Tab-separated table of N, CA and C in Angstrom:
chain	number	residue	atom	x	y	z
A	1	UNK	N	-13.078	90.800	38.351
A	1	UNK	CA	-12.590	91.196	39.612
A	1	UNK	C	-13.621	92.058	40.341
A	2	UNK	N	-14.002	91.828	41.572
A	2	UNK	CA	-14.841	92.512	42.394
A	2	UNK	C	-14.779	92.433	43.882
A	3	UNK	N	-14.873	93.515	44.643
A	3	UNK	CA	-14.860	93.546	46.090
A	3	UNK	C	-16.356	93.317	46.443
A	4	UNK	N	-16.457	92.215	47.365
A	4	UNK	CA	-17.914	92.024	47.961
A	4	UNK	C	-17.737	91.986	49.352
A	5	UNK	N	-18.898	92.147	50.069
A	5	UNK	CA	-19.014	92.014	51.520
A	5	UNK	C	-19.389	90.709	51.980
A	6	UNK	N	-19.597	90.471	53.241
A	6	UNK	CA	-20.080	89.348	53.747
A	6	UNK	C	-21.326	88.880	53.160
A	7	UNK	N	-22.232	89.750	52.638
A	7	UNK	CA	-23.453	89.469	51.990
A	7	UNK	C	-23.356	89.215	50.489
A	8	UNK	N	-22.029	89.276	49.974
A	8	UNK	CA	-21.747	88.909	48.763
A	8	UNK	C	-22.202	90.248	47.758
A	9	UNK	N	-22.555	91.256	48.488
A	9	UNK	CA	-23.022	92.481	47.637
A	9	UNK	C	-21.642	93.150	47.047
A	10	UNK	N	-21.656	93.430	45.828
A	10	UNK	CA	-20.556	94.103	45.209
A	10	UNK	C	-20.475	95.510	45.556
A	11	UNK	N	-19.251	95.744	46.224
A	11	UNK	CA	-18.823	97.070	46.812
A	11	UNK	C	-18.021	97.894	45.789
A	12	UNK	N	-17.226	97.060	44.800
A	12	UNK	CA	-16.409	97.906	43.924
A	12	UNK	C	-16.127	96.753	42.838
A	13	UNK	N	-15.874	97.143	41.599
A	13	UNK	CA	-15.633	96.308	40.504
A	13	UNK	C	-14.587	96.800	39.536
A	14	UNK	N	-13.768	95.782	38.909
A	14	UNK	CA	-12.885	96.137	37.937
A	14	UNK	C	-13.558	96.146	36.530
A	15	UNK	N	-12.955	97.006	35.729
A	15	UNK	CA	-13.441	96.948	34.336
A	15	UNK	C	-12.716	95.895	33.629
A	16	UNK	N	-11.457	95.728	33.862
A	16	UNK	CA	-10.651	94.674	33.104
A	16	UNK	C	-10.756	93.460	33.881
A	17	UNK	N	-10.536	92.303	33.045
A	17	UNK	CA	-10.445	91.060	33.730
A	17	UNK	C	-8.890	90.593	33.542
A	18	UNK	N	-8.659	89.511	34.149
A	18	UNK	CA	-7.333	88.909	34.223
A	18	UNK	C	-7.195	88.293	32.774
A	19	UNK	N	-5.951	88.721	32.169
A	19	UNK	CA	-5.692	88.052	30.840
A	19	UNK	C	-4.990	86.702	30.918
A	20	UNK	N	-5.908	85.786	31.108
A	20	UNK	CA	-5.329	84.385	31.370
A	20	UNK	C	-4.404	83.900	30.371
A	21	UNK	N	-3.245	83.282	30.731
A	21	UNK	CA	-2.357	82.625	29.849
A	21	UNK	C	-1.893	81.535	30.502
A	22	UNK	N	-1.088	80.570	29.674
A	22	UNK	CA	-0.642	79.422	30.272
A	22	UNK	C	0.491	79.794	31.387
A	23	UNK	N	0.998	80.922	31.201
A	23	UNK	CA	1.954	81.397	32.195
A	23	UNK	C	1.574	81.298	33.516
A	24	UNK	N	0.365	81.525	33.794
A	24	UNK	CA	-0.102	81.521	35.266
A	24	UNK	C	-0.044	80.169	35.762
A	25	UNK	N	-0.072	79.005	34.898
A	25	UNK	CA	-0.076	77.758	35.680
A	25	UNK	C	1.440	77.401	35.753
A	26	UNK	N	2.329	78.122	35.037
A	26	UNK	CA	3.684	77.911	35.194
A	26	UNK	C	4.379	78.743	36.332
A	27	UNK	N	3.556	79.488	37.136
A	27	UNK	CA	4.138	80.173	38.225
A	27	UNK	C	4.368	79.221	39.264
A	28	UNK	N	5.561	79.641	40.073
A	28	UNK	CA	6.020	78.737	41.093
A	28	UNK	C	5.314	78.906	42.350
A	29	UNK	N	4.475	77.985	42.679
A	29	UNK	CA	3.550	78.085	43.825
A	29	UNK	C	4.232	78.526	45.210
A	30	UNK	N	5.535	78.327	45.303
A	30	UNK	CA	6.257	78.779	46.466
A	30	UNK	C	6.574	80.282	46.402
A	31	UNK	N	6.678	80.780	45.287
A	31	UNK	CA	6.926	82.281	45.094
A	31	UNK	C	5.602	83.009	44.894
A	32	UNK	N	4.658	82.513	44.267
A	32	UNK	CA	3.363	83.054	43.976
A	32	UNK	C	2.040	82.250	44.497
A	33	UNK	N	2.002	81.936	45.819
A	33	UNK	CA	0.966	81.148	46.285
A	33	UNK	C	-0.378	81.763	46.204
A	34	UNK	N	-0.430	83.090	46.097
A	34	UNK	CA	-1.828	83.792	45.891
A	34	UNK	C	-2.300	83.718	44.396
A	35	UNK	N	-1.310	84.187	43.558
A	35	UNK	CA	-1.630	84.175	42.098
A	35	UNK	C	-1.751	82.834	41.600
A	36	UNK	N	-1.026	81.767	42.216
A	36	UNK	CA	-1.006	80.480	41.620
A	36	UNK	C	-2.505	79.935	41.984
A	37	UNK	N	-3.099	80.499	42.893
A	37	UNK	CA	-4.498	80.029	43.248
A	37	UNK	C	-5.684	80.332	42.173
A	38	UNK	N	-5.183	81.279	41.214
A	38	UNK	CA	-6.081	81.457	40.132
A	38	UNK	C	-6.424	80.600	39.199
A	39	UNK	N	-7.657	80.427	38.682
A	39	UNK	CA	-7.723	79.500	37.644
A	39	UNK	C	-8.712	80.163	36.656
A	40	UNK	N	-8.713	79.769	35.334
A	40	UNK	CA	-9.621	80.613	34.311
A	40	UNK	C	-11.174	80.193	34.642
A	41	UNK	N	-11.371	79.189	35.290
A	41	UNK	CA	-12.807	78.844	35.259
A	41	UNK	C	-13.494	78.772	36.771
A	42	UNK	N	-12.522	78.856	37.707
A	42	UNK	CA	-13.049	78.976	39.145
A	42	UNK	C	-12.887	80.259	39.775
A	43	UNK	N	-13.589	80.385	40.976
A	43	UNK	CA	-13.382	81.739	41.600
A	43	UNK	C	-12.282	81.545	42.707
A	44	UNK	N	-11.678	82.645	42.859
A	44	UNK	CA	-10.597	82.777	44.110
A	44	UNK	C	-10.928	83.934	44.807
A	45	UNK	N	-10.883	83.718	46.137
A	45	UNK	CA	-11.409	84.946	47.099
A	45	UNK	C	-10.274	85.169	48.001
A	46	UNK	N	-10.001	86.541	48.200
A	46	UNK	CA	-8.921	86.948	49.100
A	46	UNK	C	-9.316	87.959	50.218
A	47	UNK	N	-8.858	87.563	51.322
A	47	UNK	CA	-9.391	88.331	52.624
A	47	UNK	C	-8.424	89.415	52.856
A	48	UNK	N	-8.732	90.279	53.921
A	48	UNK	CA	-7.852	91.426	54.206
A	48	UNK	C	-6.423	91.021	54.631
A	49	UNK	N	-6.318	89.794	55.322
A	49	UNK	CA	-5.011	89.424	55.536
A	49	UNK	C	-4.164	88.769	54.376
A	50	UNK	N	-4.855	88.327	53.510
A	50	UNK	CA	-4.231	87.890	52.319
A	50	UNK	C	-3.809	88.924	51.327
A	51	UNK	N	-4.512	90.107	51.265
A	51	UNK	CA	-4.342	91.021	50.309
A	51	UNK	C	-2.843	91.621	50.276
A	52	UNK	N	-2.298	91.914	51.369
A	52	UNK	CA	-0.903	92.299	51.364
A	52	UNK	C	0.086	91.392	50.637
A	53	UNK	N	-0.186	89.963	50.874
A	53	UNK	CA	0.504	89.017	50.090
A	53	UNK	C	0.375	89.101	48.640
A	54	UNK	N	-0.962	89.286	48.286
A	54	UNK	CA	-1.217	89.360	46.896
A	54	UNK	C	-0.700	90.584	46.195
A	55	UNK	N	-0.635	91.795	46.946
A	55	UNK	CA	0.001	92.935	46.386
A	55	UNK	C	1.293	92.742	46.172
A	56	UNK	N	2.056	91.998	47.067
A	56	UNK	CA	3.597	91.822	46.948
A	56	UNK	C	3.815	90.863	45.679
A	57	UNK	N	2.945	89.999	45.451
A	57	UNK	CA	3.081	89.144	44.218
A	57	UNK	C	2.785	89.953	42.919
A	58	UNK	N	1.976	90.845	43.002
A	58	UNK	CA	1.543	91.631	41.862
A	58	UNK	C	2.972	92.534	41.512
A	59	UNK	N	3.586	92.942	42.451
A	59	UNK	CA	4.890	93.799	42.276
A	59	UNK	C	5.841	92.916	41.610
A	60	UNK	N	5.905	91.591	41.903
A	60	UNK	CA	6.946	90.689	41.298
A	60	UNK	C	6.425	89.831	39.952
A	61	UNK	N	5.136	90.168	39.663
A	61	UNK	CA	4.743	89.330	38.409
A	61	UNK	C	5.469	89.635	37.295
A	62	UNK	N	5.777	88.451	36.478
A	62	UNK	CA	6.583	88.670	35.274
A	62	UNK	C	5.629	89.743	34.223
A	63	UNK	N	6.355	90.496	33.595
A	63	UNK	CA	5.791	91.548	32.715
A	63	UNK	C	4.629	90.782	31.710
A	64	UNK	N	5.055	89.741	31.171
A	64	UNK	CA	4.227	89.007	30.242
A	64	UNK	C	2.842	88.618	30.673
A	65	UNK	N	2.806	88.623	32.028
A	65	UNK	CA	1.478	88.178	32.561
A	65	UNK	C	0.635	89.526	33.240
A	66	UNK	N	1.275	90.564	32.942
A	66	UNK	CA	0.698	91.889	33.388
A	66	UNK	C	-0.310	92.298	32.437
A	67	UNK	N	-0.675	93.572	32.733
A	67	UNK	CA	-1.718	94.130	31.793
A	67	UNK	C	-2.661	95.128	32.659
A	68	UNK	N	-3.557	95.670	31.842
A	68	UNK	CA	-4.611	96.653	32.796
A	68	UNK	C	-5.036	96.093	34.095
A	69	UNK	N	-5.258	94.861	34.075
A	69	UNK	CA	-5.922	94.256	35.167
A	69	UNK	C	-5.118	94.276	36.496
A	70	UNK	N	-3.830	94.463	36.374
A	70	UNK	CA	-2.878	94.434	37.534
A	70	UNK	C	-3.101	95.878	38.380
A	71	UNK	N	-3.203	96.967	37.633
A	71	UNK	CA	-3.479	98.216	38.337
A	71	UNK	C	-4.772	98.097	38.991
A	72	UNK	N	-5.791	97.575	38.356
A	72	UNK	CA	-7.269	97.430	38.997
A	72	UNK	C	-7.237	96.498	40.107
A	73	UNK	N	-6.436	95.462	40.105
A	73	UNK	CA	-6.310	94.571	41.241
A	73	UNK	C	-5.799	95.265	42.461
A	74	UNK	N	-4.799	96.143	42.223
A	74	UNK	CA	-4.150	96.871	43.319
A	74	UNK	C	-5.281	97.721	43.755
A	75	UNK	N	-6.096	98.435	42.952
A	75	UNK	CA	-6.972	99.441	43.467
A	75	UNK	C	-7.982	98.636	44.271
A	76	UNK	N	-8.394	97.587	43.824
A	76	UNK	CA	-9.502	96.686	44.552
A	76	UNK	C	-8.823	96.206	46.000
A	77	UNK	N	-7.540	95.943	45.869
A	77	UNK	CA	-6.870	95.430	47.199
A	77	UNK	C	-7.031	96.638	48.110
A	78	UNK	N	-6.785	97.772	47.824
A	78	UNK	CA	-6.848	99.024	48.679
A	78	UNK	C	-8.228	99.147	49.229
A	79	UNK	N	-9.263	98.744	48.400
A	79	UNK	CA	-10.606	98.969	48.983
A	79	UNK	C	-10.836	97.949	50.157
A	80	UNK	N	-10.318	96.553	49.807
A	80	UNK	CA	-10.339	95.625	50.800
A	80	UNK	C	-9.605	96.047	52.023
A	81	UNK	N	-8.516	96.558	51.853
A	81	UNK	CA	-7.503	96.876	53.079
A	81	UNK	C	-8.233	98.090	54.033
A	82	UNK	N	-8.978	99.024	53.383
A	82	UNK	CA	-9.613	100.040	54.074
A	82	UNK	C	-10.933	99.762	54.780
A	83	UNK	N	-11.417	98.664	54.322
A	83	UNK	CA	-12.768	98.320	54.846
A	83	UNK	C	-12.837	97.263	55.808
A	84	UNK	N	-14.029	96.740	56.154
A	84	UNK	CA	-14.009	95.637	57.030
A	84	UNK	C	-15.015	94.494	56.395
A	85	UNK	N	-14.733	93.352	56.617
A	85	UNK	CA	-15.640	92.233	56.055
A	85	UNK	C	-15.683	92.330	54.458
A	86	UNK	N	-14.479	92.649	53.827
A	86	UNK	CA	-14.594	92.769	52.621
A	86	UNK	C	-13.483	91.797	51.929
A	87	UNK	N	-13.867	91.330	50.631
A	87	UNK	CA	-13.150	90.258	50.129
A	87	UNK	C	-12.803	90.519	48.464
A	88	UNK	N	-11.721	90.433	48.168
A	88	UNK	CA	-11.505	90.467	46.627
A	88	UNK	C	-11.741	89.190	45.993
A	89	UNK	N	-12.732	89.338	45.027
A	89	UNK	CA	-12.974	88.075	44.308
A	89	UNK	C	-12.381	88.048	42.774
A	90	UNK	N	-11.793	86.981	42.414
A	90	UNK	CA	-11.446	86.845	41.066
A	90	UNK	C	-12.393	85.848	40.518
A	91	UNK	N	-13.285	86.158	39.560
A	91	UNK	CA	-14.388	85.504	39.104
A	91	UNK	C	-14.027	84.739	37.805
A	92	UNK	N	-14.030	83.410	37.800
A	92	UNK	CA	-13.681	82.624	36.729
A	92	UNK	C	-14.954	82.408	35.762
A	93	UNK	N	-14.805	82.024	34.640
A	93	UNK	CA	-15.989	81.798	33.603
A	93	UNK	C	-16.875	80.720	34.258
């Protein structure tokens, strides 16, 4: 995970990565549209207007899908919220 600006320059980076499990594919897209967008191999990008929705989903995330990455994702969301022209990137393999 990383926060990048319009030029794609990295502004902040997480140490942990998403611990991908099959449980992500089982998330209900109606309840978790932001997290449902994550895939293990592709990138997902969230803008400043999407970050509050992502934060709300992280609060409801089932415990078995959590981990150190959740707190770091929250921290990166705050960076995006405080800045301008910043995006949170979940970078797949």
